[in-house]
Structure formats: C-alpha cells, structure tokens
C-alpha cells in the first residue's frame, strides 16, 4: 500500500489527472446548465467528459507500467501480484472519489446558481444524482484499471475503455428495434450508470438509477477480477 | 547452507514450437561468482526470469534459498536482481524509484541513501531516471538489487554500458559480494571478464546445461575460457555467420 502511494506521489502525472478531472467536469457542467425539464441532469453533464479522465487515470495506473517497463520491477518487488492490484484499486478509488466529490459539488453549485428552477441542494433527488455521479466516476476509474489489467497495454486499454463508454451510447440510435436499443442501454457501462443522474421521471428509462449504477459496478469488478486472475496466471 | 543457494531443477519451457528450456538443471552456491554463459537464445534470460517468477516454466522447479520466489515475503531481502536496467518510470527520480521499492519491502529510507552512495549515484539521485545513461541505469539497477542486502544476487549482463572505471568498480563489487558468502549469478558474454572474476561456470546451449564446473578446470583443459566456450558450444549455436 505504502509503496504504491510513494509511486503516485513521486510523479506529477497522477495529481495533474485528478486536477484535470475536476476542471473538465466542473467546466462542462457549468456550460450545460439550462432551465429545462431536468436542470439537475443538465448540471451534471460535465461527468460525460470527466469520465474519460477518470477512466484514463485507471488505465495509466497499471497498464502505464507496462508501457515504461516499470512493471517488471513491480513484480520483482511483489511477486504475488494481487496486492499490487488491491493497493492500486484502493488509492485510485480514494483519489478519484475525492476529485469527483469536488467536481460534482462544483457542478451542482453552478447549476443552483445559474438555473432558476433548480431544486433545493438537500432534496433527495439532487443528493442521489450528485452522490451517484461521484460513485459513477470512481467506478469508471476502476473499470479503466481492470481493462488495463486484462490487456496489459496502455493504448489498447485506453481504446477499449473509451469505446465501451462512448461508442455504445453513440450506436444505440442506429438500432431500429426498440428492444435492442433498450437492451444496449441496460448493459452499457456509461448509459446504464448515468441513469443515476436523471431526476425528472426516472421511471421512463430502460433501467432504474441504482440498478444502472450496479451495471457500471459489475463492469468494474468483472474486469478487475478477471484481470487479477490473468495477472496471477502469468 | 540452503538459505543462499539457487537450485534450478529440470526446467522445461516452450514458446510455441520453439524450445526455450530443455531440462535445465544446475545449482548456484555461495562464496564465488558463478558465470552463466551461452549463445543468444540458449535460455539464459528465460532461466533467470523463471527463477524470479517473471515467467512460468512448463515443468521443473527453480528455488531460491529453498523456496519459490513467488512465495517470498519481502523478496528483495532474499534475492536481488538486475534483469532490465530500463525497468523504471522515466519521469521518476532515481532516488524515488528506490524509495518506493524500499517501502514495498518495509525497508527504511536510510537504506536508499546507503545504496545510492554504494553505487556512486548520490549526486544524480534527484534527476529523472529516464535521463540516465545506460551505465547510470545499470548502477541504479545494482542499487535496487542491493537494497534489501540479499544473500542471493542475479544479474543479467551487469557490465553493459559501463565505462572503464565502472567496469573496474563492478568487478570489485561482485568479488566483494561473493566473498561475503553470497550466491552471485551473472549472465555475460564477456569471457575474458569472467575468466578473472568467476570461480564457477554454468554454460548452456539450446535450453540445457553443457558444462557446470570450476573456471579453473575449464581453463586448464582448454587454455582459456573463450576457447572452452567456443569448443563446448560449437554444436549448440542457433545463429552463426557463414564462414
């Protein structure tokens, strides 16, 4: 645990990524605020950009070590390997959830200040959407770490993770069959997970808010578990 | 006695149709430098990687101090290894590279400064390791290998990239380490260097051992280590220029 923290704080990259996560999420959200039917949802749109930063932070953490060759030294120091994955998961979760808390807090605050129809910040809908967004960003980062453990190649892992997050929502409209559209929505890590942000009529969505977030969690844990199993086998 | 030996027993490994290790068996004992030589592709690096748990063998065992490397807690206090001097993050300083390694083995930060002094990198320690020359990266790799003061050392081509002063330094260091009753296994292509430095030699070709005896016995029979090498590996070479 301590060694992985030392790794993180002795390079500038990890901290810059967290700052970037806060900046793009808050900025994206502030620009998206409108007095529409669901101002809370609109005020959290920065998460759509922030998720890329969170995912890349996860990818970089392990798969990035394969790019530099550092991974060999890491395995020599910790030949059991799984403790490395656990420690990285823990610090990633801590770092990204902290940054996400700042980012989402700023987003909601901006929404409240700009939009006149915004509900009270302490209302359960706002709290659910905000807390859910923080969880969503943290899970996205873990998903990136898991894909990195599976593929052990940073460019491939980044491509695969971002495709899962962005390509699935992009291709949904091209399916003529509504059942197919809804099925894809329910299994996509970003589409399902982001349903947590909807505060106006969430019942109209193909998947409920917490069930949707559970789908994202399943992607994160599934890739981490299979990635961890592969790391041990090699 | 067993605490500081390397025991390689009947290792076999294939990469697809290519045989990398074919019944590789030898033991490295403390007290002298053991040279590990053989043509390119003979299985030296693969053997070292299997000993260190970086690669998996299809069959056979490799034990360090009587245990598998992957079973060691705080492995760097049992075995120090230098396989690839470039296995580091280029934007982290040399000192911080050693610092996270020290933390991973629950060693004090004081130990980092000790090994930096030992390898002569104290002045460059706060610069990014990516900017180091190959010789400096080798020194950093040796510092990492010595961090845990291990009774067993495994070094792949430690003389690569060192300047003449560095070569003399490395030779003396390896001699001292062996004299302290450590097991020191060195893969190298430098026969003249090993002739003076090594007490014992393990020569391999095509994944198995072709000679495993004291250097003095080999030079006694063949005149020089280089002549012994050329005679013993003649039939084992995978790649050779036409003459």
Coordinates of C-alpha atoms in Angstrom, one line a residue:
Chain A
X1 CA 0.0 0.0 0.0
X2 CA 2.6 2.5 1.1
X3 CA 4.9 1.7 -1.9
X4 CA 2.1 2.3 -4.4
X5 CA 1.4 5.7 -2.6
X6 CA 5.0 6.5 -2.9
X7 CA 4.9 5.7 -6.6
X8 CA 1.8 8.0 -7.0
X9 CA 3.2 11.0 -5.2
X10 CA 6.7 10.9 -6.7
X11 CA 5.4 11.7 -10.2
X12 CA 3.4 14.7 -11.3
X13 CA 1.1 12.9 -13.7
X14 CA -1.4 11.4 -11.2
X15 CA -2.1 14.6 -9.4
X16 CA -2.5 16.5 -12.7
X17 CA -5.0 13.9 -13.9
X18 CA -7.1 14.5 -10.8
X19 CA -7.0 18.2 -11.2
X20 CA -7.9 17.8 -14.9
X21 CA -10.8 15.6 -13.8
X22 CA -12.2 18.3 -11.5
X23 CA -11.6 21.1 -14.1
X24 CA -13.3 19.4 -17.1
X25 CA -16.2 18.0 -15.2
X26 CA -17.0 21.3 -13.5
X27 CA -16.5 23.4 -16.6
X28 CA -18.5 21.0 -18.8
X29 CA -21.3 21.0 -16.2
X30 CA -21.4 24.8 -15.9
X31 CA -21.7 25.2 -19.6
X32 CA -24.5 22.7 -19.8
X33 CA -26.8 24.2 -17.2
X34 CA -30.2 25.1 -18.7
X35 CA -33.7 25.7 -17.3
X36 CA -35.0 22.5 -19.0
X37 CA -37.3 19.8 -17.6
X38 CA -34.4 18.3 -15.7
X39 CA -31.9 21.0 -14.6
X40 CA -30.2 18.6 -12.2
X41 CA -29.4 16.2 -15.0
X42 CA -28.2 19.1 -17.2
X43 CA -25.9 20.5 -14.4
X44 CA -24.1 17.1 -14.2
X45 CA -23.3 16.8 -18.0
X46 CA -19.6 17.5 -17.3
X47 CA -19.4 14.0 -16.0
X48 CA -19.7 12.9 -19.6
X49 CA -16.2 14.4 -20.2
X50 CA -14.9 13.8 -16.8
X51 CA -15.4 10.0 -17.2
X52 CA -12.8 9.9 -19.9
X53 CA -10.2 11.4 -17.5
X54 CA -11.2 9.1 -14.7
X55 CA -11.0 6.0 -17.0
X56 CA -7.6 7.1 -18.3
X57 CA -6.3 7.6 -14.8
X58 CA -7.3 4.0 -14.1
X59 CA -5.7 2.7 -17.3
X60 CA -2.5 4.6 -16.7
X61 CA -2.1 3.3 -13.2
X62 CA -1.3 -0.3 -14.2
X63 CA -1.2 -0.6 -18.0
X64 CA 1.0 2.5 -18.0
X65 CA 3.7 0.5 -16.1
X66 CA 3.7 -1.9 -19.0
X67 CA 4.5 1.0 -21.3
X68 CA 7.6 2.1 -19.4
X69 CA 8.8 -1.4 -18.4
X70 CA 8.4 -0.5 -14.7
X71 CA 6.0 -3.4 -14.3
X72 CA 8.9 -5.9 -14.2
X73 CA 10.4 -4.2 -11.2
X74 CA 7.0 -4.1 -9.6
X75 CA 6.5 -7.8 -10.0
X76 CA 10.0 -8.5 -8.6
X77 CA 9.1 -6.5 -5.5
X78 CA 5.7 -8.0 -5.1
X79 CA 5.7 -11.4 -6.9
X80 CA 2.3 -12.3 -5.6
X81 CA 1.0 -9.5 -7.8
X82 CA -2.6 -9.3 -6.5
X83 CA -1.6 -7.0 -3.5
X84 CA -0.4 -4.5 -6.2
X85 CA -3.8 -4.6 -7.8
X86 CA -5.6 -4.1 -4.5
X87 CA -3.3 -1.2 -3.4
X88 CA -3.8 0.5 -6.8
X89 CA -7.6 0.0 -6.6
X90 CA -7.7 1.5 -3.2
X91 CA -5.6 4.6 -3.9
X92 CA -7.4 5.1 -7.3
X93 CA -10.8 4.9 -5.5
X94 CA -9.6 7.4 -2.9
X95 CA -8.1 9.8 -5.3
X96 CA -10.8 9.8 -7.9
X97 CA -13.7 9.8 -5.5
X98 CA -12.1 12.8 -3.7
X99 CA -11.7 14.7 -7.0
X100 CA -15.1 13.6 -8.2
X101 CA -16.6 15.0 -5.0
X102 CA -15.1 18.4 -5.7
X103 CA -16.1 18.3 -9.4
X104 CA -19.7 17.2 -8.7
X105 CA -20.0 19.6 -5.8
X106 CA -18.9 22.5 -8.1
X107 CA -21.3 21.3 -10.8
X108 CA -24.3 21.2 -8.6
X109 CA -23.5 24.5 -7.1
X110 CA -23.1 26.1 -10.5
X111 CA -26.5 24.6 -11.5
X112 CA -28.1 26.0 -8.4
X113 CA -26.6 29.5 -9.0
X114 CA -27.4 29.6 -12.7
X115 CA -30.7 27.8 -13.1
X116 CA -33.9 29.4 -11.5
X117 CA -35.9 26.1 -11.5
X118 CA -33.2 24.1 -9.7
X119 CA -34.4 22.1 -6.7
X120 CA -33.0 22.6 -3.2
X121 CA -29.5 21.1 -2.8
X122 CA -30.6 19.0 0.1
X123 CA -33.5 17.4 -1.8
X124 CA -33.2 13.7 -2.2
X125 CA -33.2 13.8 -6.0
X126 CA -30.3 16.2 -6.1
X127 CA -28.4 14.2 -3.5
X128 CA -29.0 11.0 -5.3
X129 CA -27.9 12.4 -8.7
X130 CA -24.8 14.0 -7.1
X131 CA -23.7 11.1 -4.9
X132 CA -24.4 8.7 -7.8
X133 CA -22.2 10.8 -10.1
X134 CA -19.3 10.6 -7.7
X135 CA -19.7 6.9 -7.4
X136 CA -20.1 6.6 -11.2
X137 CA -16.8 8.4 -11.8
X138 CA -15.0 6.3 -9.2
X139 CA -16.3 3.1 -10.8
X140 CA -15.3 4.3 -14.2
X141 CA -11.7 4.7 -13.0
X142 CA -11.8 1.2 -11.6
X143 CA -13.1 0.0 -14.9
X144 CA -10.1 1.5 -16.6
X145 CA -7.8 -0.1 -14.1
X146 CA -9.5 -3.5 -14.7
X147 CA -9.3 -3.2 -18.5
X148 CA -5.6 -2.3 -18.1
X149 CA -5.0 -5.4 -16.1
X150 CA -6.8 -7.5 -18.7
X151 CA -5.0 -6.1 -21.8
X152 CA -1.6 -5.0 -20.2
X153 CA -1.1 -2.4 -22.9
X154 CA -2.0 1.2 -22.2
X155 CA -3.1 2.3 -25.7
X156 CA -5.2 -0.8 -26.3
X157 CA -6.7 -0.5 -22.8
X158 CA -7.5 3.2 -23.3
X159 CA -9.1 2.5 -26.6
X160 CA -11.2 -0.4 -25.2
X161 CA -12.3 1.6 -22.1
X162 CA -13.3 4.7 -24.0
X163 CA -15.1 2.7 -26.7
X164 CA -17.2 1.0 -24.0
X165 CA -18.0 4.3 -22.5
X166 CA -18.7 6.4 -25.7
X167 CA -19.3 4.0 -28.6
X168 CA -22.2 2.2 -27.0
X169 CA -24.3 5.3 -26.5
X170 CA -23.4 6.6 -29.9
X171 CA -24.6 3.5 -31.8
X172 CA -27.8 2.9 -29.9
X173 CA -29.9 5.3 -32.2
X174 CA -28.8 3.2 -35.2
X175 CA -30.7 0.1 -34.0
X176 CA -34.1 0.2 -35.5
X177 CA -35.6 -2.2 -32.9
X178 CA -36.6 -0.6 -29.7
X179 CA -35.9 -3.7 -27.6
X180 CA -32.4 -3.8 -28.9
X181 CA -31.9 -0.2 -28.0
X182 CA -33.1 -0.7 -24.5
X183 CA -31.0 -3.9 -24.1
X184 CA -27.9 -2.0 -25.1
X185 CA -28.8 0.9 -22.9
X186 CA -29.1 -1.5 -20.0
X187 CA -25.7 -3.2 -20.5
X188 CA -23.6 -0.2 -21.5
X189 CA -21.4 0.9 -18.6
X190 CA -22.0 4.6 -19.3
X191 CA -25.6 4.5 -20.4
X192 CA -26.8 2.4 -17.5
X193 CA -24.6 4.1 -14.9
X194 CA -25.5 7.6 -15.9
X195 CA -29.2 6.9 -15.4
X196 CA -28.4 7.8 -11.8
X197 CA -28.4 11.5 -12.9
X198 CA -31.9 11.6 -14.2
X199 CA -34.2 13.3 -11.7
X200 CA -37.3 14.0 -13.9
X201 CA -39.3 10.9 -14.5
X202 CA -36.6 8.2 -14.0
X203 CA -39.3 5.5 -14.4
X204 CA -39.3 6.3 -18.2
X205 CA -35.7 5.0 -18.5
X206 CA -34.9 1.4 -19.6
X207 CA -33.1 0.9 -16.2
X208 CA -33.6 2.3 -12.8
X209 CA -30.9 4.7 -11.3
X210 CA -29.4 2.4 -8.7
X211 CA -29.7 -0.7 -10.9
X212 CA -27.9 1.2 -13.6
X213 CA -25.1 2.2 -11.3
X214 CA -24.9 -1.5 -10.3
X215 CA -24.3 -2.3 -14.0
X216 CA -21.3 0.0 -14.1
X217 CA -20.0 -1.6 -10.8
X218 CA -20.4 -5.0 -12.4
X219 CA -18.2 -3.9 -15.4
X220 CA -15.6 -2.5 -13.0
X221 CA -15.5 -5.6 -10.7
X222 CA -15.8 -8.0 -13.6
X223 CA -12.7 -6.6 -15.4
X224 CA -10.8 -6.2 -12.1
X225 CA -11.5 -9.8 -11.1
X226 CA -10.7 -11.3 -14.5
X227 CA -7.7 -9.0 -14.9
X228 CA -6.4 -10.0 -11.5
X229 CA -6.8 -13.7 -12.3
X230 CA -4.8 -13.2 -15.5
X231 CA -2.0 -11.3 -13.7
X232 CA -1.6 -14.2 -11.3
X233 CA -1.5 -16.8 -14.0
X234 CA 1.3 -15.2 -16.0
Chain B
X1 CA 23.6 -23.7 3.5
X2 CA 20.4 -23.8 1.6
X3 CA 19.5 -20.3 2.6
X4 CA 21.6 -18.8 -0.1
X5 CA 21.7 -21.2 -3.0
X6 CA 19.8 -21.1 -6.3
X7 CA 18.5 -24.6 -7.3
X8 CA 17.3 -25.0 -10.8
X9 CA 15.9 -28.4 -11.4
X10 CA 14.6 -29.9 -14.7
X11 CA 13.1 -26.7 -16.1
X12 CA 11.3 -27.0 -19.4
X13 CA 9.6 -24.3 -21.4
X14 CA 8.4 -23.9 -24.9
X15 CA 7.2 -20.8 -26.8
X16 CA 5.0 -22.4 -29.4
X17 CA 7.3 -24.7 -31.5
X18 CA 10.5 -23.1 -30.1
X19 CA 12.1 -24.9 -27.1
X20 CA 13.5 -22.3 -24.7
X21 CA 14.4 -24.5 -21.8
X22 CA 15.1 -28.2 -22.2
X23 CA 15.7 -30.0 -18.8
X24 CA 17.8 -27.1 -17.4
X25 CA 19.4 -28.1 -14.2
X26 CA 22.1 -26.5 -12.1
X27 CA 22.8 -25.2 -8.6
X28 CA 24.5 -21.9 -7.7
X29 CA 26.4 -21.9 -4.4
X30 CA 27.7 -19.0 -2.3
X31 CA 31.3 -17.9 -1.9
X32 CA 32.2 -17.3 -5.5
X33 CA 30.8 -15.6 -8.6
X34 CA 29.1 -18.0 -10.9
X35 CA 29.2 -17.1 -14.6
X36 CA 26.1 -18.0 -16.7
X37 CA 27.1 -18.2 -20.3
X38 CA 25.9 -19.5 -23.6
X39 CA 24.9 -18.3 -27.1
X40 CA 22.0 -16.0 -27.7
X41 CA 18.7 -17.9 -27.4
X42 CA 20.3 -20.6 -25.2
X43 CA 17.8 -19.8 -22.4
X44 CA 19.9 -17.7 -20.0
X45 CA 17.4 -14.9 -19.7
X46 CA 14.4 -17.2 -19.7
X47 CA 16.0 -19.2 -16.8
X48 CA 16.6 -16.1 -14.8
X49 CA 13.1 -14.9 -15.5
X50 CA 11.7 -18.2 -14.3
X51 CA 13.8 -18.2 -11.2
X52 CA 12.4 -14.7 -10.4
X53 CA 8.8 -15.6 -11.1
X54 CA 8.5 -13.3 -14.1
X55 CA 7.9 -16.3 -16.4
X56 CA 6.3 -19.6 -15.8
X57 CA 8.1 -22.9 -16.7
X58 CA 6.1 -25.7 -18.3
X59 CA 7.8 -28.2 -15.9
X60 CA 10.5 -28.3 -13.3
X61 CA 11.3 -26.1 -10.3
X62 CA 13.5 -23.1 -9.5
X63 CA 14.2 -22.5 -5.8
X64 CA 16.0 -19.6 -4.2
X65 CA 17.1 -20.3 -0.6
X66 CA 14.9 -23.4 -0.8
X67 CA 11.7 -21.6 -1.7
X68 CA 9.9 -20.5 -4.8
X69 CA 10.5 -16.7 -5.5
X70 CA 6.7 -16.1 -5.6
X71 CA 6.4 -17.5 -2.0
X72 CA 8.8 -15.0 -0.6
X73 CA 7.6 -12.2 1.6
X74 CA 9.8 -9.1 1.2
X75 CA 11.6 -10.9 -1.7
X76 CA 14.2 -8.2 -2.2
X77 CA 15.7 -9.2 1.2
X78 CA 16.2 -12.7 -0.1
X79 CA 17.2 -12.1 -3.8
X80 CA 18.5 -9.0 -5.5
X81 CA 18.1 -9.0 -9.3
X82 CA 19.0 -6.8 -12.2
X83 CA 17.4 -8.1 -15.4
X84 CA 16.5 -4.9 -17.4
X85 CA 18.1 -1.6 -16.3
X86 CA 15.3 0.2 -18.2
X87 CA 12.5 -1.2 -16.0
X88 CA 11.7 2.1 -14.4
X89 CA 9.4 5.1 -14.8
X90 CA 11.5 7.6 -16.8
X91 CA 9.9 10.7 -15.1
X92 CA 10.6 9.5 -11.5
X93 CA 13.9 10.3 -9.9
X94 CA 16.4 7.6 -9.2
X95 CA 16.1 8.1 -5.5
X96 CA 12.3 7.9 -5.6
X97 CA 12.5 4.8 -7.7
X98 CA 14.5 3.2 -4.8
X99 CA 12.2 4.8 -2.3
X100 CA 9.0 3.0 -3.4
X101 CA 11.0 -0.2 -3.7
X102 CA 12.2 0.3 -0.1
X103 CA 8.6 0.9 1.1
X104 CA 7.4 -2.2 -0.7
X105 CA 9.9 -4.3 1.3
X106 CA 9.3 -2.3 4.6
X107 CA 12.9 -1.1 4.5
X108 CA 13.9 2.3 6.0
X109 CA 14.5 5.3 3.7
X110 CA 18.0 5.4 5.2
X111 CA 18.8 2.3 3.2
X112 CA 18.1 4.1 -0.1
X113 CA 20.8 6.7 0.6
X114 CA 23.2 3.9 1.6
X115 CA 22.9 2.0 -1.7
X116 CA 23.0 5.3 -3.7
X117 CA 26.3 6.1 -2.0
X118 CA 27.5 2.5 -2.6
X119 CA 26.9 2.7 -6.4
X120 CA 28.1 6.3 -6.7
X121 CA 24.8 7.8 -7.8
X122 CA 24.2 10.1 -4.9
X123 CA 24.8 13.2 -7.0
X124 CA 22.4 12.2 -9.8
X125 CA 19.8 10.7 -7.4
X126 CA 17.3 13.5 -7.7
X127 CA 17.3 13.7 -11.5
X128 CA 14.7 11.8 -13.6
X129 CA 16.0 8.3 -14.2
X130 CA 14.8 8.4 -17.8
X131 CA 17.7 10.8 -18.5
X132 CA 20.4 8.5 -17.1
X133 CA 22.9 6.9 -19.4
X134 CA 22.9 3.1 -19.7
X135 CA 25.8 2.9 -17.3
X136 CA 23.9 5.0 -14.7
X137 CA 20.8 2.9 -15.2
X138 CA 23.0 -0.2 -14.5
X139 CA 24.2 1.4 -11.3
X140 CA 20.6 2.2 -10.3
X141 CA 19.7 -1.4 -11.1
X142 CA 22.5 -2.6 -8.9
X143 CA 21.4 -0.3 -6.1
X144 CA 17.9 -1.8 -6.4
X145 CA 19.3 -5.3 -6.2
X146 CA 21.4 -4.5 -3.1
X147 CA 18.6 -2.5 -1.4
X148 CA 17.5 -5.5 0.7
X149 CA 21.0 -6.7 1.5
X150 CA 20.1 -10.1 0.0
X151 CA 22.2 -13.3 0.2
X152 CA 21.5 -14.1 -3.4
X153 CA 22.2 -11.9 -6.5
X154 CA 21.1 -12.5 -10.0
X155 CA 22.4 -10.1 -12.6
X156 CA 21.9 -10.1 -16.4
X157 CA 24.8 -8.5 -18.3
X158 CA 25.8 -6.1 -15.5
X159 CA 28.8 -4.8 -17.4
X160 CA 26.7 -3.5 -20.3
X161 CA 27.1 0.2 -20.8
X162 CA 29.6 0.8 -18.0
X163 CA 32.7 3.0 -18.7
X164 CA 36.1 1.5 -17.9
X165 CA 36.1 2.9 -14.4
X166 CA 32.6 1.5 -14.0
X167 CA 33.8 -2.0 -15.1
X168 CA 36.6 -2.0 -12.6
X169 CA 34.1 -0.9 -9.9
X170 CA 31.6 -3.6 -10.9
X171 CA 34.3 -6.3 -10.9
X172 CA 35.4 -5.4 -7.4
X173 CA 31.8 -5.1 -6.1
X174 CA 30.9 -8.5 -7.4
X175 CA 34.0 -10.1 -5.9
X176 CA 33.3 -8.5 -2.5
X177 CA 29.7 -9.6 -2.6
X178 CA 30.7 -13.2 -3.4
X179 CA 33.4 -13.1 -0.7
X180 CA 30.7 -12.2 1.8
X181 CA 29.3 -15.7 1.2
X182 CA 26.5 -14.6 -1.1
X183 CA 25.5 -16.5 -4.2
X184 CA 26.2 -14.4 -7.2
X185 CA 24.9 -15.5 -10.6
X186 CA 26.0 -13.4 -13.6
X187 CA 24.9 -13.8 -17.2
X188 CA 27.5 -12.4 -19.5
X189 CA 29.1 -12.7 -22.9
X190 CA 32.4 -11.3 -21.7
X191 CA 34.6 -14.4 -21.4
X192 CA 37.8 -12.6 -20.6
X193 CA 36.0 -10.7 -17.8
X194 CA 34.5 -13.9 -16.4
X195 CA 37.8 -15.8 -16.6
X196 CA 39.3 -13.5 -13.9
X197 CA 36.1 -12.8 -12.0
X198 CA 34.1 -16.1 -11.8
X199 CA 35.0 -19.1 -9.7
X200 CA 32.4 -21.4 -11.3
X201 CA 30.8 -21.5 -14.7
X202 CA 27.4 -22.8 -15.9
X203 CA 27.5 -23.0 -19.7
X204 CA 24.2 -23.5 -21.6
X205 CA 23.1 -24.2 -25.1
X206 CA 19.7 -24.8 -26.6
X207 CA 18.0 -24.8 -23.2
X208 CA 20.2 -27.2 -21.3
X209 CA 23.5 -27.2 -19.4
X210 CA 26.6 -28.2 -21.4
X211 CA 29.2 -27.5 -18.7
X212 CA 28.9 -26.9 -15.0
X213 CA 32.3 -26.8 -13.4
X214 CA 35.0 -24.6 -11.8
X215 CA 36.5 -22.0 -14.1
X216 CA 40.0 -23.3 -13.3
X217 CA 39.0 -26.8 -14.6
X218 CA 37.8 -25.3 -17.9
X219 CA 40.8 -23.0 -18.5
X220 CA 43.1 -25.9 -17.5
X221 CA 41.7 -28.1 -20.3
X222 CA 41.1 -25.5 -23.0
X223 CA 43.7 -22.9 -22.3
X224 CA 41.2 -20.0 -21.9
X225 CA 37.6 -19.6 -21.1
X226 CA 36.9 -18.3 -24.5
X227 CA 38.4 -21.4 -26.1
X228 CA 36.4 -23.6 -23.7
X229 CA 33.2 -21.7 -24.7
X230 CA 33.8 -22.0 -28.4
X231 CA 34.6 -25.7 -28.1
X232 CA 31.7 -26.6 -25.9
X233 CA 29.0 -24.5 -27.6
X234 CA 30.0 -25.4 -31.2
X235 CA 27.1 -27.7 -31.7
X236 CA 24.7 -25.6 -29.7
X237 CA 24.7 -22.4 -31.6
X238 CA 21.4 -21.3 -33.1
X239 CA 22.7 -18.3 -35.1
X240 CA 26.1 -18.1 -36.7
X241 CA 27.6 -16.2 -39.6
X242 CA 28.7 -18.3 -42.5
X243 CA 32.4 -18.6 -42.9

